[in-house]
Structures are given as C-alpha cells and as structure tokens.
Amino acid sequence: MATVDGSVYHALIARGVSRRSFLKFSAAMAGALMLPAAYGPRIANALSTAKRLPVIWLEGQDCAGNTEAFLRASHPTVAEIILDTLSVDYHETIMAAAGRQAEDARKATMKAFPNGYLVVVEGSIPIAEGGIYCTIGGRTFEDTVKEVCAGAKAVIAVGSCAFDGGLPAAKGGPTGAVGVSQVVPKATVVNMPGCPMNVQNLTAAIVHFLTFGSLPATDSLGRPLFAYGQLIHDQCERRAHFERGEFVTAWGDDASRKGWCLYKMGCKGPETYANCPTARFNDGTSWPVKAGHGCVGCTMPSFWDQMSPFYGRLSTTPGFGSDVTADQVGLGIVATVAGLTALHAGGSYVRHKRDAAAPPPPAEAVEAGTATGGTQA
Amino acid sequence: MTTLQTPAEGSGPRMVGAPPFPHPLVIRPHDERVRIYVWQVPVRVTHWVTFFSILLLVVTGAYIGDPYLLPPDGSIMRAIRFIHMVSAFTFLASGLLRLYWLFVGNRFSRWTAFVPVTASQRRELIKQIGWYLFVRKEAPRVLGHNALAAGTYTAIFVLFLVQTVTGFALAGMHGTEPWATLFGWVPSLMGGVSGMRLIHHLVMWVILAFMIHHVYSALLVDHWERNGLMSSIFSGYKFVTRGEIEEARDGGMEIEELAE
Ligand code: SF4
Ligand code: SF4
C-alpha cells in the first residue's frame, strides 16, 4: 500500500504523467463536477499540494463489482493514478495482507488518522438476526461499519448495495440488507449508486474532496448532483428517435439496427437519474443504451424491484401476478364496471316492467297540493 | 314551464314560477312539474371542460404510455406530449374554478353537497345504495346530487387530484420548474418514480371506469325520475314535481327562488 507522504502531484510525476495531461485532467474534472472552467487551475493547484488521502475500503454483501470498476484500467490514466495513489490502507480484495495482519492495518490507519481518513463502503449491510449474515474476523460487518465510520472524515457508499441494500435487499432477500446511511445515520454519507458506480464519478467526488475539503452537493437521496442530477432520458443520444416516435419493438429488428429509441423495450432512462450517457464507461467508450440495451435504472432506490420488469414499460401492479400487466389490470377494472352496469341495466328493466304491471299508487298528490305559490315552503 | 289549471279563474295555462297573485283557491297539485335552476354556469362549463380535457389526456396519455398505431413521423411524440401538457393545464384550470365554486356556488354545487356532513345525507346514502341494489323500491328524493353520487364524485375529485399531482411530478422529473420543486417529494410516497408512473396509469383506467358508471347512472335516474337530468348538464334546469321539492333533502325552498 502506498504511504501518505508527498502530494498527489508528485505521485503522478513519479508515474510518468506529464504536467500537460495533469492540467487536462484537472480541467476535465471541473467539467465532470459541473464547475466552470475557471475551476480547472484551482483543482490542479489543490491536487499539486494535497496530501494523499488514507482510504479504508470496506466490503460487505457485494459482488466486488465496484472494486472491479475501481481497478479497471486499460491504460494508465490520470484518474486511475489518482485513485491508485490514494493510500488505500485497507481493502479486502486488493490488499496483500490477510487475516489478523489485514485487520491490524485497518486499526493502524484508524489510529494514525483520527478523523482524517476517507471510508468507502461497497456492498450492503445485513442487519437481520444481529447481522450474522456477514462477518469479518469474527465481527459483524454492521459493527465494523459503525466503528470505522465513526472516525471518518467522509464516507462514500459506492454501488447500489451500499446505497440502499441493493440486490441483497430485493424482495425475498433474508438478510435484512440495508445501505450505509441506514446503519450510520449520523455520518456524512455520499451515495454513489450504480451497478456498478461509474468510476469517473468516484474520481470526481474524491477530487472535489481534495480540492474543497468537502464532498459534493447531493440530492435528497444523498447522491451527488453533478452525477445524479439529470434524467438519463434527457441526455440520451437516442432521444431524437423518441421524439420522432421511432421505437425498437423487437430485439434485432430493423429499428434496433438503426439505433432507435428503446422506450418500448422497457428502457428505464425516463425514470433514472445518472450521467451514464455523458460519462460513459470504460474510458468513455460506451454505455448501455449506446450498446443497444435499455437502462434498467440501477441508480434508483430498490431498483431491482422497482424497475422490473426490465423489458416492460410499466411496473406490474402489486397484488397481481408478475405476468399481469398494468393495462390488463386497468382493462379488468373497466370490464368489471361495464359488466356490473349491464347487469344493473337488466335488473332495472325488470323493475321497470314489474312496476308498470303493478297498480298505480293512490293519487295522494291531488289532495296534498293545496298550498299556493306565495305560501309554499 | 309547466302549466296549471286554476278552476276558480279558468284563465288557462299560467307560468308556475310567477303566479299573478297568491290565491287561496289556486290548486297546486303535488305532481305538477316545475322548472328549477340547479347547475349554475361554472358547474356546467367546468363539467364539459373537464370532460374534453380528460378525453384528450387519455388519448394522448395512451400513446405516451405505449406508443403505437401512429407511425413514426416528424416529431409525433413531442406533439403528443405537448397536447397532453396543454390538456393538463386546461384540466387544472377547470379543476381550480370548480374548487372555488365549491365555496361560493349554490346549495347544489357547494362542498356541503358532496361530503356527507349531515346525518340525513348519511341516511340517504344507505337508502340510495339500497335502491341501486334493488332492495328499496323508491330512491330518496333529492334535487341536486344524491348522497351516493356525491360521495362518488368526491372520490373522483380525489383521483383527479392524484392525477394532477403525479402528472406534474412526472413533468418535474425533467427538472422543469416549478414542478420539480413543488412535487419532488411525490415519488418517495409511491415507492419511487416507477410506482408513481404506475399510479398515474392505473388511475386513468379507474377514471374511464367511472365514466361508464357515470353516464349509465345519469341515464337511469333520468329515466326513473323523468326530471330532465340528462339535459340539465347542458341547460342547468331540472323538471321536478312540487311534491319532490317539498320532500327532497335539499329542497323545501321557495319555488320562485329556484325557478329563475
Ligand atoms: S433509449 Fe431510453 S433513455 Fe434513450 S431516449 Fe429512449 S427511452 Fe430515453
Ligand atoms: S444506463 Fe441505467 S442501468 Fe445502465 S448503468 Fe446507467 S443507470 Fe445503471
């Protein structure tokens, strides 16, 4: 693991990054953070002097997908080195140490930097049955998270599981999985949901932290606005096809070859806030819709349950089977009312006939009507 | 507009709404029909504006929810969403006017006619249900909305409110102000954006089902009571007997006041 001596800039130079690409990176980060271009030099300045940041990366119930995203490197970019040169003092998946040695490294960092380290949490935290569904070194993950976050300068929850429980929290999950902010409600947690989160966004958030000493502004769900402030649908390159009413209606059809909109194939871009269309993945190569698959809304709360069916436009109606569409339910409501109406019309007809056959009521009306207009009522 | 024979005078037909003078010998039969003014202009106008905007909202909403039938062309989705929004604003304006009229309208259009506030309204509600279920022979006498219809309309007003709030919350998702700020809290109540969209969709079906019921029960009551109920939503007038006016829960006022 890297030590915390020296600045980020020095680490970069040591890795052969030119000053020019460093400045380009700073400007790009200003863009990613939706800051005016003038912030580029300020970011460069801050990174030049910033001490590298000790990081404790915790993993709970997860698939290590965010770690994969974090480590994903086709060629050494500045961003990658920024992340690389973070002093990741504890990270179960990538650290060489194991067992007691690893736990000691975590404790040493916490002791050496009281209130001075950054915590990244990946994966959900099971709290059912005392948290026994995930234990590390004989302690529940819940316990570890509480202890480590208590002394943290800032906490970043990466991926959908650390955000709100994610997949382990989907219907039927037995572990009582929750997100970080539910376990440590008092800590400043920035959520970076996604399955996985986009590493560019994590880099930008850390750069923000290094530059301004705080994590970026968030929405009501704790997601940074720079990355989660806009609908996918409002940034999508297929939006023009949407407006023109040009839709893919079957996988592999002519429309899909033409790159038309995936709305009818269940794309959840219209209900999902994320910057995938602009940030993209794998060094800006592509993103799901560009690759021809609809968004499944992985950055949204309880996305696995909320956004299903992934290949249908509307969710299914709670209480009805998962193969019953909302329109079938709606048509059922209308048909029921129409049927009852027809029945009632039949009944009314019978009543009408019966009343017509019955002798007329006594003509009490005539005797009662003696009041005059002036005195009536 | 009904006529009446006054044997004492023998002077032929006469407007009931404006008798020439009170005369003790004038016989005013209980079953004589008179014209009463029930639905004021704003009630009728908002009824029809609401109807037509719902029609447009349903048709355009159906396309937005599942775009098919219409061929891709120009900017069809944009145009349809535009019509949907314009209809939504029309619907909202109509709703606001009707809301205002709940407080300043006549006794048939005030909020007290909708919410069963009095015990007699609640008794009437039970009786009316009995009539619909064929267990009671006679429907309760009422000039405006019967308590059951009023309860149904109240529920529909609530659904209209749900549609309005979810609709503008959906518009706000694109960051369109003021909806984003005003209704940003709505999705969290409905289990997320998808849940909100589902509710917006299902409520449309319920409103369509209500329309079937609404037209049927209006035809039924019109036929049963022969009071011109169907034409009243165009003209504002109903034709009821004096007996009905006396007996009706919301009747019992001077006919002159109602006849206009
Ligand atoms: S592909 Fe999805 S995000 Fe893109 S325009 Fe169509 S519905 Fe919107
Ligand atoms: S496009 Fe949608 S599903 Fe895919 S990563 Fe982005 S937010 Fe998640």
XYZ file of C-alpha atoms and ligand atoms in Angstrom:
653
model
C 0.000 0.000 0.000
C 1.128 3.496 -0.726
C 2.249 5.669 2.094
C 0.792 9.057 2.758
C 3.979 11.015 2.165
C 4.162 13.511 -0.656
C 1.454 15.077 -2.745
C -0.807 13.559 -5.335
C 1.041 15.553 -7.981
C 4.391 14.063 -7.009
C 2.970 10.616 -7.204
C 1.703 11.380 -10.671
C 5.032 12.734 -11.879
C 6.724 9.676 -10.445
C 4.370 7.554 -12.550
C 5.342 9.427 -15.702
C 2.293 11.663 -16.122
C 3.171 14.919 -17.843
C 2.183 18.256 -16.403
C 0.164 18.858 -19.537
C -2.021 15.799 -19.087
C -2.315 16.599 -15.406
C -3.763 20.016 -16.260
C -6.042 18.458 -18.855
C -7.283 16.048 -16.238
C -7.941 18.903 -13.797
C -9.982 20.740 -16.404
C -11.893 17.554 -17.231
C -12.676 17.038 -13.574
C -14.001 20.579 -13.323
C -16.265 19.646 -16.220
C -17.338 16.376 -14.652
C -18.184 18.203 -11.440
C -20.171 20.721 -13.483
C -17.950 23.537 -12.309
C -16.993 26.485 -14.519
C -13.765 26.004 -16.480
C -12.044 28.503 -14.198
C -12.031 25.822 -11.538
C -9.591 23.698 -13.554
C -6.466 25.550 -12.334
C -7.848 25.606 -8.823
C -8.262 21.853 -8.893
C -4.763 21.463 -10.348
C -3.404 23.655 -7.600
C -5.193 21.738 -4.894
C -4.068 18.395 -6.256
C -0.480 19.655 -6.502
C -0.356 20.309 -2.821
C -2.919 17.871 -1.450
C -1.563 15.156 0.714
C -2.630 11.771 -0.395
C -5.689 10.614 1.399
C -5.741 7.475 3.538
C -8.674 5.351 2.487
C -10.340 2.414 4.140
C -12.402 0.437 1.665
C -14.904 -1.895 3.289
C -16.737 -4.678 1.517
C -19.879 -6.307 2.845
C -22.524 -8.247 0.963
C -21.400 -7.489 -2.552
C -20.012 -8.857 -5.790
C -16.868 -6.693 -5.834
C -18.223 -5.063 -8.992
C -17.316 -1.613 -7.748
C -13.830 -2.798 -6.895
C -13.628 -4.101 -10.447
C -14.759 -0.724 -11.764
C -12.222 0.973 -9.499
C -9.399 -1.202 -10.725
C -10.488 -1.222 -14.350
C -7.572 0.149 -16.317
C -6.963 -0.235 -19.991
C -4.050 2.189 -19.899
C -2.786 4.352 -17.082
C -4.887 7.482 -16.987
C -4.504 10.284 -14.558
C -7.770 9.329 -12.942
C -6.599 5.813 -12.375
C -3.396 7.009 -10.772
C -5.300 9.436 -8.605
C -7.282 6.511 -7.304
C -4.200 4.327 -7.246
C -2.238 6.757 -5.210
C -4.940 7.186 -2.701
C -3.473 5.469 0.274
C -5.837 2.580 0.193
C -4.709 1.199 3.514
C -7.355 -1.433 3.787
C -9.182 -3.164 1.001
C -10.034 -6.827 1.445
C -9.953 -7.669 -2.232
C -6.726 -5.974 -3.283
C -4.578 -5.865 -0.164
C -1.714 -8.334 0.150
C -2.195 -8.805 3.852
C -4.733 -11.269 5.129
C -6.324 -12.291 8.387
C -5.118 -10.597 11.545
C -2.479 -8.690 9.590
C -5.173 -7.069 7.465
C -7.310 -6.138 10.427
C -4.239 -4.650 12.090
C -3.637 -2.455 9.040
C -7.178 -1.096 9.326
C -6.777 -0.405 13.034
C -3.410 1.249 12.464
C -4.875 3.625 9.898
C -7.771 4.490 12.152
C -5.352 5.201 14.978
C -2.856 7.141 12.914
C -5.505 9.385 11.350
C -8.237 10.020 13.874
C -10.929 11.855 11.920
C -8.617 12.033 8.982
C -9.413 9.170 6.668
C -11.937 8.511 3.984
C -14.172 5.461 4.120
C -15.517 3.828 1.003
C -18.185 1.213 1.629
C -19.104 -1.311 -1.017
C -21.918 -3.792 -0.525
C -24.963 -3.925 1.676
C -25.028 -4.398 5.407
C -27.193 -7.259 6.683
C -28.852 -6.393 9.967
C -31.284 -9.315 10.358
C -30.575 -11.654 13.261
C -27.910 -9.420 14.712
C -26.039 -9.041 11.463
C -24.727 -12.636 11.399
C -25.090 -12.908 7.628
C -21.816 -11.094 7.071
C -18.922 -11.317 9.475
C -15.257 -10.416 9.035
C -12.669 -11.561 11.505
C -15.427 -12.763 13.815
C -17.225 -9.404 13.905
C -20.379 -8.487 12.106
C -19.988 -6.157 9.161
C -22.539 -3.860 10.772
C -20.234 -3.491 13.748
C -17.189 -2.784 11.608
C -19.025 -0.164 9.556
C -20.210 1.614 12.677
C -16.751 1.610 14.197
C -14.869 2.707 11.087
C -17.373 5.361 10.012
C -17.395 6.921 13.459
C -13.877 8.260 12.939
C -14.157 9.066 9.253
C -13.772 12.465 7.650
C -16.231 11.384 4.995
C -17.989 8.245 3.884
C -18.706 7.312 0.286
C -21.149 4.480 -0.340
C -20.322 3.034 -3.741
C -22.740 0.906 -5.722
C -26.416 0.268 -5.252
C -25.964 -2.202 -2.394
C -24.182 0.264 -0.144
C -26.756 2.871 -1.193
C -29.926 1.148 -0.044
C -29.257 -2.560 0.261
C -29.358 -3.140 -3.483
C -29.745 -6.674 -4.742
C -29.481 -8.410 -1.345
C -32.370 -6.186 -0.219
C -34.592 -7.160 -3.160
C -37.842 -8.986 -2.399
C -37.183 -12.360 -0.870
C -33.747 -11.474 0.497
C -33.451 -12.977 4.005
C -30.534 -10.963 5.343
C -32.247 -7.664 6.135
C -29.760 -5.855 3.926
C -29.619 -2.060 4.216
C -27.413 0.756 2.962
C -24.690 2.625 4.827
C -26.749 5.675 5.724
C -29.294 3.447 7.457
C -26.582 1.981 9.688
C -24.703 5.206 10.445
C -27.425 7.849 10.168
C -25.229 10.484 11.782
C -22.278 10.212 9.396
C -21.947 12.347 6.261
C -22.540 9.707 3.637
C -22.388 10.429 -0.043
C -24.174 7.776 -2.064
C -22.890 6.785 -5.457
C -25.360 4.124 -6.522
C -24.985 2.234 -9.745
C -24.388 -1.363 -10.563
C -21.525 -0.659 -10.517
C -20.990 3.034 -9.863
C -19.128 4.863 -12.590
C -15.517 5.200 -11.517
C -15.288 8.600 -13.184
C -17.867 9.852 -10.721
C -15.969 8.416 -7.771
C -12.797 10.109 -9.021
C -14.610 13.405 -9.412
C -16.077 13.162 -5.918
C -12.635 12.479 -4.453
C -11.096 15.320 -6.446
C -13.834 17.543 -5.089
C -12.956 16.400 -1.616
C -9.250 17.038 -2.148
C -9.908 20.466 -3.663
C -12.628 21.872 -1.459
C -12.271 19.759 1.671
C -15.846 18.567 1.405
C -17.863 16.112 -0.617
C -20.007 17.492 -3.452
C -23.583 18.713 -3.052
C -26.183 15.981 -3.106
C -29.866 15.445 -3.783
C -32.380 14.281 -1.176
C -31.097 10.716 -1.529
C -27.521 11.731 -0.853
C -26.389 11.317 -4.457
C -24.009 13.953 -5.845
C -25.940 16.299 -8.101
C -23.128 16.560 -10.628
C -23.600 12.885 -11.476
C -27.192 12.162 -10.487
C -28.891 15.471 -11.210
C -30.406 14.706 -14.590
C -32.548 12.038 -16.164
C -30.757 9.555 -18.423
C -33.599 10.186 -20.878
C -32.769 13.908 -21.041
C -29.156 13.213 -22.014
C -29.646 10.157 -24.205
C -28.366 10.159 -27.775
C -31.458 8.205 -28.866
C -33.800 10.887 -27.567
C -34.366 12.333 -31.033
C -35.814 8.982 -32.073
C -38.073 9.079 -29.045
C -39.433 12.460 -30.045
C -39.948 11.254 -33.596
C -41.870 8.220 -32.394
C -39.211 5.835 -33.678
C -39.038 2.810 -31.438
C -37.394 -0.580 -31.328
C -40.179 -3.140 -30.947
C -38.213 -6.390 -31.031
C -34.603 -7.242 -30.320
C -32.650 -7.340 -33.509
C -35.347 -5.727 -35.623
C -34.627 -3.166 -38.283
C -35.271 -0.340 -35.809
C -32.695 -1.677 -33.387
C -30.134 -1.839 -36.171
C -30.932 1.792 -36.897
C -30.360 2.662 -33.253
C -33.883 3.816 -32.494
C -35.210 4.503 -29.015
C -35.543 1.572 -26.567
C -38.546 3.003 -24.722
C -40.883 0.214 -25.750
C -38.287 -2.385 -24.817
C -38.541 -1.216 -21.214
C -35.724 1.329 -21.110
C -35.837 2.993 -17.684
C -33.987 6.108 -18.840
C -37.145 8.181 -18.273
C -37.178 7.324 -14.562
C -33.476 7.192 -13.804
C -31.099 9.893 -12.668
C -27.496 9.283 -13.692
C -24.882 10.654 -16.054
C -24.148 7.414 -17.937
C -24.846 8.986 -21.362
C -22.215 11.672 -20.816
C -19.706 9.989 -18.507
C -19.994 6.545 -20.142
C -17.939 3.558 -19.052
C -14.531 2.036 -19.809
C -12.743 5.291 -20.534
C -15.793 6.830 -22.114
C -16.202 4.043 -24.640
C -19.877 3.287 -24.345
C -22.859 2.914 -22.092
C -25.824 0.507 -22.094
C -28.182 2.374 -24.410
C -25.395 3.097 -26.862
C -24.644 -0.616 -26.826
C -28.281 -1.333 -27.665
C -29.774 -2.314 -24.317
C -32.197 -0.245 -22.296
C -31.276 1.300 -18.981
C -32.510 -0.775 -16.028
C -32.449 2.117 -13.576
C -29.646 0.780 -11.394
C -29.028 4.121 -9.655
C -32.552 4.370 -8.263
C -33.830 3.182 -4.876
C -34.700 -0.555 -4.734
C -34.099 -0.720 -8.446
C -34.328 -4.484 -8.691
C -37.941 -4.496 -7.513
C -38.962 -1.016 -8.612
C -37.681 -1.145 -12.157
C -38.833 -4.630 -13.059
C -39.897 -5.847 -15.472
C -36.662 -4.653 -17.069
C -38.097 -5.339 -20.520
C -41.507 -3.793 -19.964
C -42.536 -0.155 -19.873
C -44.624 -0.163 -16.696
C -44.170 -1.915 -13.385
C -46.638 -4.632 -12.550
C -49.407 -3.909 -10.089
C -48.743 -5.031 -6.520
C -51.156 -7.765 -5.532
C -51.424 -9.122 -9.040
C -49.104 -11.667 -10.558
C -45.880 -10.577 -12.170
C -47.226 -11.708 -15.557
C -50.248 -9.398 -15.343
C -49.589 -6.010 -16.914
C -50.929 -2.741 -15.572
C -53.116 -2.427 -18.651
C -54.660 -5.819 -18.032
C -55.483 -4.704 -14.500
C -56.920 -1.448 -15.854
C -58.966 -3.185 -18.515
C -60.182 -5.568 -15.825
C -61.409 -2.625 -13.746
C -63.242 -1.168 -16.740
C -64.688 -4.542 -17.752
C -65.897 -5.180 -14.204
C -67.681 -1.843 -14.059
C -69.114 -2.349 -17.547
C -70.314 -5.827 -16.590
C -71.922 -4.642 -13.371
C -73.541 -1.820 -15.323
C -75.012 -4.248 -17.845
C -76.294 -6.441 -15.022
C -77.833 -3.448 -13.336
C -79.426 -2.312 -16.556
C -81.036 -5.742 -16.827
C -82.248 -5.512 -13.249
C -83.628 -2.040 -13.839
C -85.524 -3.270 -16.851
C -87.145 -5.994 -14.769
C -88.015 -3.470 -12.071
C -89.473 -1.171 -14.670
C -91.667 -3.918 -16.119
C -92.783 -5.045 -12.682
C -93.673 -1.523 -11.582
C -95.549 -0.922 -14.813
C -97.582 -4.076 -14.185
C -98.384 -3.098 -10.587
C -101.478 -0.969 -9.890
C -100.712 2.760 -9.818
C -100.192 4.287 -6.381
C -103.147 6.159 -4.843
C -103.393 9.676 -6.189
C -102.483 11.371 -2.950
C -100.826 14.100 -4.897
C -104.062 15.823 -5.722
C -105.313 16.212 -2.193
C -101.962 17.315 -0.831
C -101.382 20.049 -3.326
C -103.356 22.837 -1.749
C -100.655 25.312 -0.953
C -100.322 28.380 -3.086
C -97.202 29.728 -4.695
C -96.989 32.552 -2.222
C -97.115 30.433 0.861
C -95.354 27.357 -0.295
C -92.278 26.343 1.671
C -92.612 25.673 -17.746
C -95.471 23.504 -16.663
C -98.958 24.743 -16.755
C -101.689 24.636 -14.267
C -105.406 24.901 -14.415
C -106.945 27.225 -11.890
C -110.608 26.299 -11.833
C -111.550 29.386 -9.840
C -110.361 31.640 -12.591
C -110.469 29.350 -15.549
C -107.993 31.574 -17.275
C -105.968 28.834 -18.904
C -102.300 27.940 -18.645
C -100.094 30.005 -16.454
C -96.436 30.057 -15.547
C -95.939 28.497 -12.194
C -92.738 30.299 -11.423
C -94.529 33.642 -11.427
C -98.105 33.332 -10.288
C -100.037 36.511 -10.785
C -101.032 36.633 -7.150
C -101.438 34.213 -4.311
C -104.930 32.925 -4.368
C -106.301 30.547 -1.767
C -108.320 28.720 -4.328
C -105.456 28.018 -6.707
C -104.847 24.328 -6.639
C -101.255 23.433 -6.880
C -101.100 19.703 -7.335
C -98.270 17.822 -5.767
C -97.328 16.185 -9.001
C -97.236 19.355 -11.006
C -93.796 19.698 -12.587
C -91.876 22.908 -12.315
C -88.587 24.041 -13.748
C -85.809 24.616 -11.252
C -82.357 26.004 -11.855
C -79.836 23.585 -10.421
C -76.475 23.728 -12.206
C -75.015 27.202 -12.455
C -72.869 28.234 -15.400
C -69.446 27.459 -13.836
C -70.669 23.992 -12.860
C -71.684 23.180 -16.406
C -68.665 24.810 -18.002
C -66.182 23.006 -15.746
C -68.039 19.745 -16.287
C -67.568 19.904 -20.027
C -64.086 21.372 -19.997
C -63.067 18.594 -17.631
C -64.703 16.000 -19.857
C -62.994 17.119 -23.025
C -59.614 17.619 -21.399
C -59.833 14.117 -19.901
C -60.659 12.763 -23.333
C -57.546 14.396 -24.774
C -55.446 13.367 -21.795
C -56.499 9.737 -22.105
C -55.876 9.533 -25.833
C -52.510 11.282 -25.710
C -51.570 9.522 -22.457
C -52.267 6.159 -24.047
C -49.802 6.983 -26.791
C -47.180 8.247 -24.365
C -47.549 5.128 -22.232
C -47.323 2.756 -25.163
C -46.553 4.461 -28.442
C -48.028 2.505 -31.284
C -50.681 2.800 -34.014
C -49.294 6.167 -35.035
C -46.432 5.808 -37.498
C -43.143 7.493 -36.724
C -43.250 10.892 -38.266
C -41.787 14.320 -37.760
C -41.939 14.837 -34.025
C -45.058 12.923 -33.167
C -44.098 12.175 -29.561
C -43.200 15.791 -28.957
C -46.510 16.944 -30.414
C -48.496 14.435 -28.405
C -46.723 15.277 -25.182
C -47.385 18.927 -25.904
C -51.120 18.265 -26.305
C -51.030 16.201 -23.132
C -49.477 19.107 -21.228
C -51.856 21.695 -22.653
C -54.813 19.465 -21.771
C -53.351 19.011 -18.317
C -53.230 22.757 -17.770
C -56.799 23.096 -19.050
C -57.875 20.332 -16.706
C -56.085 22.059 -13.836
C -57.695 25.425 -14.593
C -61.111 23.824 -14.770
C -60.446 21.999 -11.509
C -59.390 25.194 -9.766
C -62.540 27.010 -10.895
C -64.685 24.126 -9.684
C -62.782 24.111 -6.403
C -63.555 27.795 -5.947
C -67.191 27.138 -6.807
C -67.357 24.555 -4.026
C -67.322 27.514 -1.680
C -69.353 30.159 -3.470
C -71.801 28.159 -5.590
C -75.429 27.400 -4.862
C -76.575 24.717 -2.464
C -76.257 22.033 -5.127
C -72.670 22.771 -6.007
C -71.201 23.650 -2.629
C -68.850 21.328 -0.811
C -71.622 20.530 1.667
C -73.487 18.827 -1.174
C -70.560 16.485 -1.726
C -69.213 15.492 1.637
C -71.888 13.697 3.680
C -71.742 16.143 6.559
C -75.270 15.719 7.886
C -76.955 12.662 9.327
C -79.711 12.891 6.724
C -77.105 12.715 3.959
C -75.664 9.597 5.503
C -79.122 8.009 5.842
C -79.774 8.900 2.243
C -76.520 7.279 1.226
C -77.683 3.955 2.690
C -81.114 4.294 1.092
C -79.629 5.113 -2.284
C -77.373 2.081 -2.126
C -80.460 0.041 -1.305
C -82.199 1.421 -4.346
C -79.283 0.546 -6.586
C -79.214 -2.960 -5.148
C -82.950 -3.392 -5.869
C -83.804 -3.827 -2.186
C -85.617 -0.493 -1.929
C -88.432 0.428 -4.228
C -88.030 4.179 -4.061
C -84.910 6.265 -4.479
C -84.586 9.053 -1.910
C -85.895 12.400 -3.089
C -83.183 14.882 -3.869
C -82.883 17.771 -6.292
C -79.112 18.032 -6.732
C -76.654 15.183 -6.203
C -77.897 12.289 -4.162
C -75.585 11.362 -1.310
C -74.205 8.310 -3.090
C -73.456 10.190 -6.292
C -71.918 12.996 -4.259
C -69.702 10.506 -2.443
C -68.621 9.042 -5.768
C -67.802 12.487 -7.141
C -65.804 13.273 -4.029
C -63.772 10.122 -4.606
C -63.326 11.083 -8.247
C -62.170 14.564 -7.241
C -59.547 12.897 -5.057
C -58.452 10.777 -8.028
C -58.302 13.926 -10.157
C -56.035 15.405 -7.523
C -53.840 12.289 -7.583
C -53.628 12.506 -11.390
C -52.747 16.188 -11.249
C -50.064 15.760 -8.616
C -48.476 12.671 -10.194
C -48.739 14.245 -13.641
C -46.962 17.417 -12.685
C -44.458 15.431 -10.637
C -43.667 13.470 -13.809
C -43.210 16.749 -15.662
C -40.960 17.945 -12.847
C -38.651 14.972 -13.299
C -37.078 16.690 -16.258
C -36.118 19.497 -13.936
C -38.986 21.672 -15.176
C -39.801 24.279 -12.583
C -41.846 24.870 -10.551
C -42.980 21.245 -10.705
C -39.590 19.825 -9.779
C -39.578 21.791 -6.539
C -43.296 21.570 -5.815
C -43.712 17.859 -6.424
C -40.224 16.433 -5.997
C -41.419 14.668 -2.839
C -44.165 12.698 -4.566
C -42.219 9.656 -5.886
C -40.974 8.737 -2.423
C -44.605 8.342 -1.304
C -45.314 5.918 -4.118
C -42.322 3.642 -3.894
C -40.312 5.539 -6.457
C -40.749 7.016 -9.887
C -41.972 3.734 -11.395
C -44.630 3.420 -8.717
C -45.735 6.980 -9.416
C -45.968 6.258 -13.136
C -47.949 3.082 -12.424
C -50.406 5.007 -10.246
C -50.789 7.701 -12.900
C -51.599 4.927 -15.369
C -53.973 2.888 -13.202
C -55.935 5.926 -12.051
C -56.632 6.676 -15.708
C -58.335 3.301 -16.011
C -60.363 3.956 -12.880
C -61.497 7.294 -14.309
C -62.549 5.550 -17.525
C -64.497 3.001 -15.499
C -66.118 5.854 -13.588
C -67.203 7.464 -16.872
C -69.130 4.324 -17.841
C -70.833 4.247 -14.493
C -71.485 7.982 -14.553
C -73.249 8.011 -17.916
C -75.244 4.905 -17.055
C -76.483 6.150 -13.697
C -77.364 9.529 -15.189
C -79.444 7.801 -17.889
C -81.019 5.563 -15.278
C -82.022 8.359 -12.931
C -83.178 10.478 -15.834
C -85.419 7.663 -16.960
C -86.613 6.807 -13.479
C -87.378 10.234 -12.190
C -88.250 11.834 -15.520
C -86.680 15.043 -14.307
C -84.608 16.001 -17.343
C -81.359 15.156 -15.593
C -79.547 14.470 -18.853
C -80.435 17.820 -20.315
C -79.698 19.603 -17.044
C -75.949 19.381 -17.566
C -76.442 21.403 -20.737
C -79.218 23.765 -19.644
C -78.848 23.891 -15.889
C -82.542 23.136 -15.356
C -84.294 20.140 -13.934
C -88.018 19.469 -14.011
C -89.345 18.187 -10.744
C -92.705 17.990 -9.076
C -93.744 20.234 -6.236
C -94.013 17.159 -4.090
C -90.401 16.335 -4.792
C -89.342 19.844 -3.935
C -91.084 19.619 -0.595
C -89.796 16.181 0.238
C -86.267 16.472 -1.116
C -83.453 16.720 1.375
C -82.059 19.726 -0.460
C -85.481 21.066 -1.446
C -88.015 22.925 0.596
C -87.194 26.403 -0.575
C -89.467 28.782 -2.356
C -90.020 27.713 -5.904
C -89.668 31.275 -7.050
C -86.135 31.227 -5.834
C -85.340 28.167 -7.879
C -87.351 28.751 -10.982
C -85.480 31.783 -12.294
S -33.303 4.836 -25.246
Fe -34.148 5.112 -23.188
S -33.125 6.893 -22.337
Fe -32.770 6.888 -24.569
S -34.417 8.180 -25.383
Fe -35.141 6.080 -25.477
S -36.238 5.819 -23.527
Fe -34.992 7.642 -23.311
S -27.664 3.136 -18.088
Fe -29.092 2.834 -16.396
S -28.842 0.701 -15.753
Fe -27.081 1.246 -17.032
S -25.526 1.883 -15.579
Fe -26.600 3.733 -16.231
S -28.211 3.981 -14.684
Fe -27.473 1.909 -14.482
